[in-house]
PDB file of C-alpha atoms in Angstrom:
ATOM      1  CA  MET A 661      -2.518  -9.368 -24.320  1.00 47.00           C
ATOM      2  CA  ALA A 662       0.112  -8.635 -26.899  1.00 45.00           C
ATOM      3  CA  SER A 663       3.639  -9.656 -26.053  1.00 46.00           C
ATOM      4  CA  LYS A 664       6.009  -6.867 -25.225  1.00 47.00           C
ATOM      5  CA  SER A 665       8.538  -5.710 -27.783  1.00 45.00           C
ATOM      6  CA  ARG A 666      12.070  -5.676 -26.463  1.00 43.00           C
ATOM      7  CA  SER A 667      13.550  -3.799 -29.388  1.00 42.00           C
ATOM      8  CA  GLY A 668      13.212  -0.490 -27.579  1.00 43.00           C
ATOM      9  CA  SER A 669      15.061  -1.562 -24.459  1.00 42.00           C
ATOM     10  CA  ALA A 670      17.569  -4.184 -23.526  1.00 40.00           C
ATOM     11  CA  ILE A 671      19.783  -5.341 -20.714  1.00 42.00           C
ATOM     12  CA  SER A 672      23.365  -5.848 -21.763  1.00 41.00           C
ATOM     13  CA  ASP A 673      25.695  -8.555 -20.474  1.00 43.00           C
ATOM     14  CA  GLY A 674      27.426  -5.970 -18.341  1.00 42.00           C
ATOM     15  CA  GLY A 675      24.205  -5.368 -16.415  1.00 42.00           C
ATOM     16  CA  ALA A 676      23.574  -1.870 -17.814  1.00 43.00           C
ATOM     17  CA  ILE A 677      20.079  -0.955 -18.805  1.00 45.00           C
ATOM     18  CA  SER A 678      19.576   0.838 -22.058  1.00 43.00           C
ATOM     19  CA  GLY A 679      16.602   2.971 -22.962  1.00 42.00           C
ATOM     20  CA  ARG A 680      15.041   3.650 -26.337  1.00 42.00           C
ATOM     21  CA  HIS A 681      18.361   3.304 -28.109  1.00 39.00           C
ATOM     22  CA  PRO A 682      19.960   0.095 -26.803  1.00 40.00           C
ATOM     23  CA  THR A 683      23.731  -0.135 -26.854  1.00 39.00           C
ATOM     24  CA  THR A 684      25.496  -2.976 -28.545  1.00 38.00           C
ATOM     25  CA  SER A 685      27.899  -5.242 -26.704  1.00 38.00           C
ATOM     26  CA  ALA A 686      30.799  -3.309 -28.218  1.00 38.00           C
ATOM     27  CA  GLY A 687      29.423   0.091 -27.302  1.00 40.00           C
ATOM     28  CA  PRO A 688      29.992   1.994 -24.066  1.00 43.00           C
ATOM     29  CA  LEU A 689      27.669   1.622 -21.132  1.00 42.00           C
ATOM     30  CA  PRO A 690      25.250   4.539 -20.696  1.00 47.00           C
ATOM     31  CA  SER A 691      26.145   6.976 -17.966  1.00 47.00           C
ATOM     32  CA  ALA A 692      23.892   7.471 -14.968  1.00 45.00           C
ATOM     33  CA  ALA A 693      23.126  11.021 -16.075  1.00 45.00           C
ATOM     34  CA  ALA A 694      22.152   9.899 -19.560  1.00 48.00           C
ATOM     35  CA  ALA A 695      20.029   7.058 -18.249  1.00 45.00           C
ATOM     36  CA  ALA A 696      18.284   9.330 -15.785  1.00 43.00           C
ATOM     37  CA  LYS A 697      17.102  11.543 -18.630  1.00 44.00           C
ATOM     38  CA  THR A 698      15.175   8.727 -20.299  1.00 42.00           C
ATOM     39  CA  PRO A 699      11.472   9.542 -19.840  1.00 42.00           C
ATOM     40  CA  THR A 700       9.030   6.913 -18.707  1.00 42.00           C
ATOM     41  CA  THR A 701       6.262   6.054 -21.133  1.00 40.00           C
ATOM     42  CA  GLY A 702       2.869   7.030 -19.815  1.00 42.00           C
ATOM     43  CA  THR A 703       4.102   9.753 -17.468  1.00 42.00           C
ATOM     44  CA  PRO A 704       2.701  13.232 -18.159  1.00 40.00           C
ATOM     45  CA  ALA A 705       5.072  15.421 -20.141  1.00 38.00           C
ATOM     46  CA  CYS A 706       5.061  18.014 -17.363  1.00 41.00           C
ATOM     47  CA  ALA A 707       6.888  15.538 -15.121  1.00 41.00           C
ATOM     48  CA  TYR A 708       9.939  15.160 -17.352  1.00 50.00           C
ATOM     49  CA  ALA A 709      11.669  18.367 -16.215  1.00 61.00           C
ATOM     50  CA  GLU A 710      14.312  17.312 -13.738  1.00 67.00           C
ATOM     51  CA  CYS A 711      14.814  18.758 -10.274  1.00 67.00           C
ATOM     52  CA  THR A 712      18.498  19.586 -10.127  1.00 65.00           C
ATOM     53  CA  SER A 713      18.325  21.855  -7.068  1.00 63.00           C
ATOM     54  CA  LEU A 714      16.017  22.671  -4.183  1.00 66.00           C
ATOM     55  CA  SER A 715      14.753  25.727  -6.045  1.00 68.00           C
ATOM     56  CA  ASP A 716      13.270  23.411  -8.696  1.00 70.00           C
ATOM     57  CA  ILE A 717      10.995  21.610  -6.232  1.00 73.00           C
ATOM     58  CA  LYS A 718       8.217  24.220  -5.926  1.00 74.00           C
ATOM     59  CA  PRO A 719       7.849  24.856  -9.707  1.00 77.00           C
ATOM     60  CA  GLN A 720       7.687  21.116 -10.348  1.00 75.00           C
ATOM     61  CA  LEU A 721       5.178  20.653  -7.545  1.00 76.00           C
ATOM     62  CA  MET A 722       2.947  23.341  -9.032  1.00 79.00           C
ATOM     63  CA  LYS A 723       3.183  21.709 -12.450  1.00 80.00           C
ATOM     64  CA  ALA A 724       2.297  18.332 -10.990  1.00 76.00           C
ATOM     65  CA  LEU A 725      -0.699  19.781  -9.123  1.00 76.00           C
ATOM     66  CA  TYR A 726      -2.130  22.002 -11.848  1.00 79.00           C
ATOM     67  CA  HIS A 727      -0.968  20.303 -15.051  1.00 75.00           C
ATOM     68  CA  SER A 728      -0.887  16.634 -14.144  1.00 72.00           C
ATOM     69  CA  ASN A 729      -3.151  15.382 -16.965  1.00 72.00           C
ATOM     70  CA  SER A 730      -4.770  13.202 -14.285  1.00 73.00           C
ATOM     71  CA  PRO A 731      -8.590  13.495 -14.186  1.00 80.00           C
ATOM     72  CA  LEU A 732      -8.686  11.825 -10.768  1.00 78.00           C
ATOM     73  CA  LEU A 733      -6.194  14.271  -9.267  1.00 77.00           C
ATOM     74  CA  ASP A 734      -7.945  17.290 -10.776  1.00 80.00           C
ATOM     75  CA  LYS A 735     -11.355  16.078  -9.614  1.00 83.00           C
ATOM     76  CA  THR A 736     -10.146  15.365  -6.063  1.00 82.00           C
ATOM     77  CA  PHE A 737      -8.388  18.692  -5.589  1.00 83.00           C
ATOM     78  CA  GLY A 738     -11.211  20.497  -7.370  1.00 82.00           C
ATOM     79  CA  LYS A 739     -13.709  19.250  -4.780  1.00 85.00           C
ATOM     80  CA  ILE A 740     -11.420  20.191  -1.905  1.00 83.00           C
ATOM     81  CA  GLU A 741     -10.881  23.688  -3.292  1.00 83.00           C
ATOM     82  CA  SER A 742     -14.568  24.278  -3.990  1.00 86.00           C
ATOM     83  CA  THR A 743     -15.720  23.132  -0.554  1.00 86.00           C
ATOM     84  CA  SER A 744     -12.956  24.561   1.628  1.00 86.00           C
ATOM     85  CA  GLY A 745     -11.539  27.413  -0.435  1.00 85.00           C
ATOM     86  CA  ILE A 746      -8.047  26.118   0.269  1.00 86.00           C
ATOM     87  CA  LYS A 747      -5.664  25.919  -2.663  1.00 86.00           C
ATOM     88  CA  ARG A 748      -4.349  22.488  -3.564  1.00 82.00           C
ATOM     89  CA  GLU A 749      -0.728  23.352  -2.835  1.00 84.00           C
ATOM     90  CA  GLN A 750      -1.729  24.466   0.660  1.00 85.00           C
ATOM     91  CA  VAL A 751      -3.481  21.137   1.139  1.00 86.00           C
ATOM     92  CA  VAL A 752      -0.289  19.345   0.150  1.00 86.00           C
ATOM     93  CA  TYR A 753       1.763  21.467   2.552  1.00 88.00           C
ATOM     94  CA  GLY A 754      -0.648  20.751   5.413  1.00 89.00           C
ATOM     95  CA  VAL A 755      -0.798  17.017   4.766  1.00 87.00           C
ATOM     96  CA  SER A 756       2.995  16.878   4.453  1.00 87.00           C
ATOM     97  CA  ALA A 757       3.438  18.674   7.775  1.00 90.00           C
ATOM     98  CA  ALA A 758       0.966  16.366   9.537  1.00 92.00           C
ATOM     99  CA  LEU A 759       2.615  13.321   7.982  1.00 88.00           C
ATOM    100  CA  GLY A 760       6.045  14.550   9.041  1.00 88.00           C
ATOM    101  CA  LEU A 761       4.924  14.923  12.659  1.00 90.00           C
ATOM    102  CA  TYR A 762       3.390  11.462  12.645  1.00 90.00           C
ATOM    103  CA  LEU A 763       6.551   9.923  11.225  1.00 87.00           C
ATOM    104  CA  ILE A 764       8.422  11.331  14.241  1.00 86.00           C
ATOM    105  CA  PHE A 765       5.943  10.559  17.025  1.00 87.00           C
ATOM    106  CA  GLY A 766       3.525   7.997  15.524  1.00 84.00           C
ATOM    107  CA  GLY A 767       3.569   4.347  16.498  1.00 82.00           C
ATOM    108  CA  LEU A 768       3.070   3.144  12.930  1.00 88.00           C
ATOM    109  CA  ALA A 769       5.727   5.358  11.351  1.00 85.00           C
ATOM    110  CA  GLN A 770       7.619   2.449   9.805  1.00 83.00           C
ATOM    111  CA  LEU A 771       4.450   1.005   8.274  1.00 87.00           C
ATOM    112  CA  ILE A 772       3.387   4.369   6.821  1.00 89.00           C
ATOM    113  CA  CYS A 773       6.865   4.926   5.424  1.00 87.00           C
ATOM    114  CA  ASN A 774       6.946   1.534   3.720  1.00 84.00           C
ATOM    115  CA  ILE A 775       3.425   2.005   2.327  1.00 87.00           C
ATOM    116  CA  ILE A 776       4.580   5.256   0.716  1.00 86.00           C
ATOM    117  CA  GLY A 777       7.524   3.436  -0.827  1.00 87.00           C
ATOM    118  CA  PHE A 778       5.449   0.452  -1.912  1.00 88.00           C
ATOM    119  CA  ALA A 779       1.863   1.432  -2.770  1.00 87.00           C
ATOM    120  CA  TYR A 780       2.232   3.682  -5.824  1.00 84.00           C
ATOM    121  CA  PRO A 781       5.368   1.952  -7.210  1.00 89.00           C
ATOM    122  CA  ALA A 782       3.557  -1.398  -7.003  1.00 90.00           C
ATOM    123  CA  TYR A 783       0.518   0.057  -8.781  1.00 88.00           C
ATOM    124  CA  ALA A 784       2.712   1.703 -11.431  1.00 85.00           C
ATOM    125  CA  SER A 785       4.681  -1.519 -11.903  1.00 89.00           C
ATOM    126  CA  VAL A 786       1.515  -3.502 -12.646  1.00 90.00           C
ATOM    127  CA  LYS A 787       0.379  -0.808 -15.095  1.00 87.00           C
ATOM    128  CA  ALA A 788       3.808  -0.926 -16.735  1.00 85.00           C
ATOM    129  CA  VAL A 789       3.659  -4.700 -17.164  1.00 87.00           C
ATOM    130  CA  ARG A 790       0.316  -4.327 -18.940  1.00 88.00           C
ATOM    131  CA  THR A 791       1.705  -1.950 -21.554  1.00 84.00           C
ATOM    132  CA  GLU A 792       3.454  -3.076 -24.713  1.00 81.00           C
ATOM    133  CA  ASN A 793       6.371  -0.696 -24.242  1.00 78.00           C
ATOM    134  CA  LYS A 794       9.341  -1.980 -22.264  1.00 75.00           C
ATOM    135  CA  ASP A 795      10.806   1.357 -21.093  1.00 72.00           C
ATOM    136  CA  ASP A 796       8.462   1.754 -18.114  1.00 73.00           C
ATOM    137  CA  ASP A 797       9.122  -1.840 -17.043  1.00 78.00           C
ATOM    138  CA  THR A 798      12.827  -1.070 -16.924  1.00 77.00           C
ATOM    139  CA  GLN A 799      12.418   1.993 -14.704  1.00 80.00           C
ATOM    140  CA  TRP A 800      10.328   0.174 -12.109  1.00 87.00           C
ATOM    141  CA  LEU A 801      12.557  -2.912 -12.180  1.00 86.00           C
ATOM    142  CA  VAL A 802      15.475  -0.626 -11.344  1.00 85.00           C
ATOM    143  CA  TYR A 803      13.391   1.028  -8.610  1.00 88.00           C
ATOM    144  CA  TRP A 804      12.675  -2.293  -6.905  1.00 89.00           C
ATOM    145  CA  CYS A 805      16.326  -3.341  -7.100  1.00 85.00           C
ATOM    146  CA  VAL A 806      17.434  -0.129  -5.393  1.00 82.00           C
ATOM    147  CA  PHE A 807      14.487  -0.178  -2.967  1.00 83.00           C
ATOM    148  CA  ALA A 808      15.342  -3.703  -1.818  1.00 84.00           C
ATOM    149  CA  SER A 809      19.049  -2.927  -1.498  1.00 78.00           C
ATOM    150  CA  PHE A 810      18.615   0.149   0.674  1.00 77.00           C
ATOM    151  CA  SER A 811      15.755  -1.353   2.719  1.00 79.00           C
ATOM    152  CA  LEU A 812      18.378  -3.483   4.443  1.00 81.00           C
ATOM    153  CA  LEU A 813      19.178  -0.357   6.472  1.00 79.00           C
ATOM    154  CA  ASP A 814      15.820  -0.757   8.242  1.00 77.00           C
ATOM    155  CA  PHE A 815      17.436  -3.515  10.309  1.00 80.00           C
ATOM    156  CA  PHE A 816      19.288  -0.734  12.129  1.00 81.00           C
ATOM    157  CA  ALA A 817      16.268   1.595  12.290  1.00 76.00           C
ATOM    158  CA  ASP A 818      15.713   1.275  16.047  1.00 74.00           C
ATOM    159  CA  ALA A 819      19.343   2.103  16.792  1.00 80.00           C
ATOM    160  CA  VAL A 820      19.304   5.004  14.337  1.00 78.00           C
ATOM    161  CA  MET A 821      16.051   6.378  15.798  1.00 76.00           C
ATOM    162  CA  SER A 822      17.719   6.794  19.178  1.00 75.00           C
ATOM    163  CA  PHE A 823      20.128   9.274  17.596  1.00 80.00           C
ATOM    164  CA  ILE A 824      18.123  10.557  14.612  1.00 79.00           C
ATOM    165  CA  PRO A 825      14.385  10.722  15.452  1.00 82.00           C
ATOM    166  CA  ILE A 826      13.576  11.899  11.931  1.00 85.00           C
ATOM    167  CA  TYR A 827      14.832   8.666  10.347  1.00 85.00           C
ATOM    168  CA  TRP A 828      11.458   7.766   8.821  1.00 87.00           C
ATOM    169  CA  ILE A 829      11.010  11.257   7.396  1.00 88.00           C
ATOM    170  CA  LEU A 830      14.411  10.981   5.770  1.00 87.00           C
ATOM    171  CA  LYS A 831      13.490   7.591   4.370  1.00 87.00           C
ATOM    172  CA  VAL A 832      10.232   8.915   2.898  1.00 89.00           C
ATOM    173  CA  VAL A 833      12.161  11.714   1.198  1.00 89.00           C
ATOM    174  CA  PHE A 834      14.643   9.132  -0.057  1.00 88.00           C
ATOM    175  CA  LEU A 835      11.883   6.878  -1.432  1.00 88.00           C
ATOM    176  CA  LEU A 836      10.283   9.825  -3.207  1.00 87.00           C
ATOM    177  CA  TYR A 837      13.689  10.665  -4.654  1.00 87.00           C
ATOM    178  CA  LEU A 838      13.897   7.107  -5.982  1.00 85.00           C
ATOM    179  CA  ALA A 839      10.427   6.979  -7.503  1.00 86.00           C
ATOM    180  CA  LEU A 840       9.599  10.446  -8.823  1.00 83.00           C
ATOM    181  CA  PRO A 841      10.190  10.989 -12.552  1.00 78.00           C
ATOM    182  CA  GLN A 842      11.512  14.479 -11.795  1.00 79.00           C
ATOM    183  CA  THR A 843      14.466  13.048  -9.858  1.00 81.00           C
ATOM    184  CA  LYS A 844      14.946   9.520 -11.277  1.00 80.00           C
ATOM    185  CA  GLY A 845      16.957   8.672  -8.184  1.00 84.00           C
ATOM    186  CA  ALA A 846      16.544   4.908  -8.581  1.00 83.00           C
ATOM    187  CA  ILE A 847      18.295   4.913 -11.940  1.00 84.00           C
ATOM    188  CA  ARG A 848      21.067   7.177 -10.662  1.00 85.00           C
ATOM    189  CA  LEU A 849      21.767   4.998  -7.606  1.00 84.00           C
ATOM    190  CA  TYR A 850      21.488   1.823  -9.656  1.00 84.00           C
ATOM    191  CA  TYR A 851      24.336   2.832 -11.922  1.00 87.00           C
ATOM    192  CA  LYS A 852      26.414   4.285  -9.080  1.00 87.00           C
ATOM    193  CA  TYR A 853      26.048   1.572  -6.431  1.00 86.00           C
ATOM    194  CA  VAL A 854      23.830  -1.425  -7.223  1.00 83.00           C
ATOM    195  CA  ASP A 855      25.179  -2.347 -10.656  1.00 88.00           C
ATOM    196  CA  PRO A 856      28.873  -2.128  -9.592  1.00 91.00           C
ATOM    197  CA  ALA A 857      28.093  -4.227  -6.496  1.00 89.00           C
ATOM    198  CA  ILE A 858      26.403  -6.933  -8.578  1.00 89.00           C
ATOM    199  CA  THR A 859      29.322  -6.867 -11.022  1.00 93.00           C
ATOM    200  CA  LYS A 860      31.736  -7.513  -8.152  1.00 94.00           C
ATOM    201  CA  ILE A 861      29.555 -10.337  -6.844  1.00 93.00           C
ATOM    202  CA  ASP A 862      29.485 -11.905 -10.312  1.00 94.00           C
ATOM    203  CA  ALA A 863      33.267 -11.686 -10.463  1.00 93.00           C
ATOM    204  CA  LEU A 864      33.606 -13.356  -7.048  1.00 92.00           C
ATOM    205  CA  ILE A 865      31.236 -16.149  -8.085  1.00 93.00           C
ATOM    206  CA  ALA A 866      33.077 -16.686 -11.362  1.00 91.00           C
ATOM    207  CA  ASN A 867      36.426 -16.774  -9.529  1.00 90.00           C
ATOM    208  CA  TYR A 868      35.069 -19.277  -6.988  1.00 88.00           C
ATOM    209  CA  VAL A 869      33.749 -21.537  -9.771  1.00 89.00           C
ATOM    210  CA  LYS A 870      37.136 -21.485 -11.507  1.00 87.00           C
ATOM    211  CA  THR A 871      39.073 -22.336  -8.365  1.00 85.00           C
ATOM    212  CA  ALA A 872      36.614 -24.956  -7.079  1.00 71.00           C
TER     213      ALA A 872
END
């Protein structure tokens, strides 16, 4: 397998991740908004339009369902529509409603939630590693950094569930926000929270080494 070219993407000393046009050490760090607009190689073009409000969700869902450029998705929904006469968006609504109820009352809600946050991102990460382009690797590396950071909140899940029984639904929505190319939440939260936190940790370590 050919080695990956890193000319299209780089990680600067400051911890910022650049996209197709890497910044030099003297240049400014990319903003979260600018980084979030960097498309992921291999994702259908229809997925690049960003969801900036709740009103954008349904149009983007329809695009993803009917113009996904995924033969497997089209074949699966095509069979369901031909046999049941139910439109694919109605199938998604029904499955989402059933999943939401299970995440409130089901005994394996935490497992289902974590599978949603792990299964496709893990698959996409392996596919990204196999490609020669580095941009998709960067997106999923950022996703896992943010995913791991915010998964620490699961330690308090039982306590939170006693007050907020829809905790696992909220987490599923959050994980989708992180992973979906329409939202690019992982990159946004990386630049806003994770990267500054790591920078502070680096500073503390450097200060400890100097004073030791």
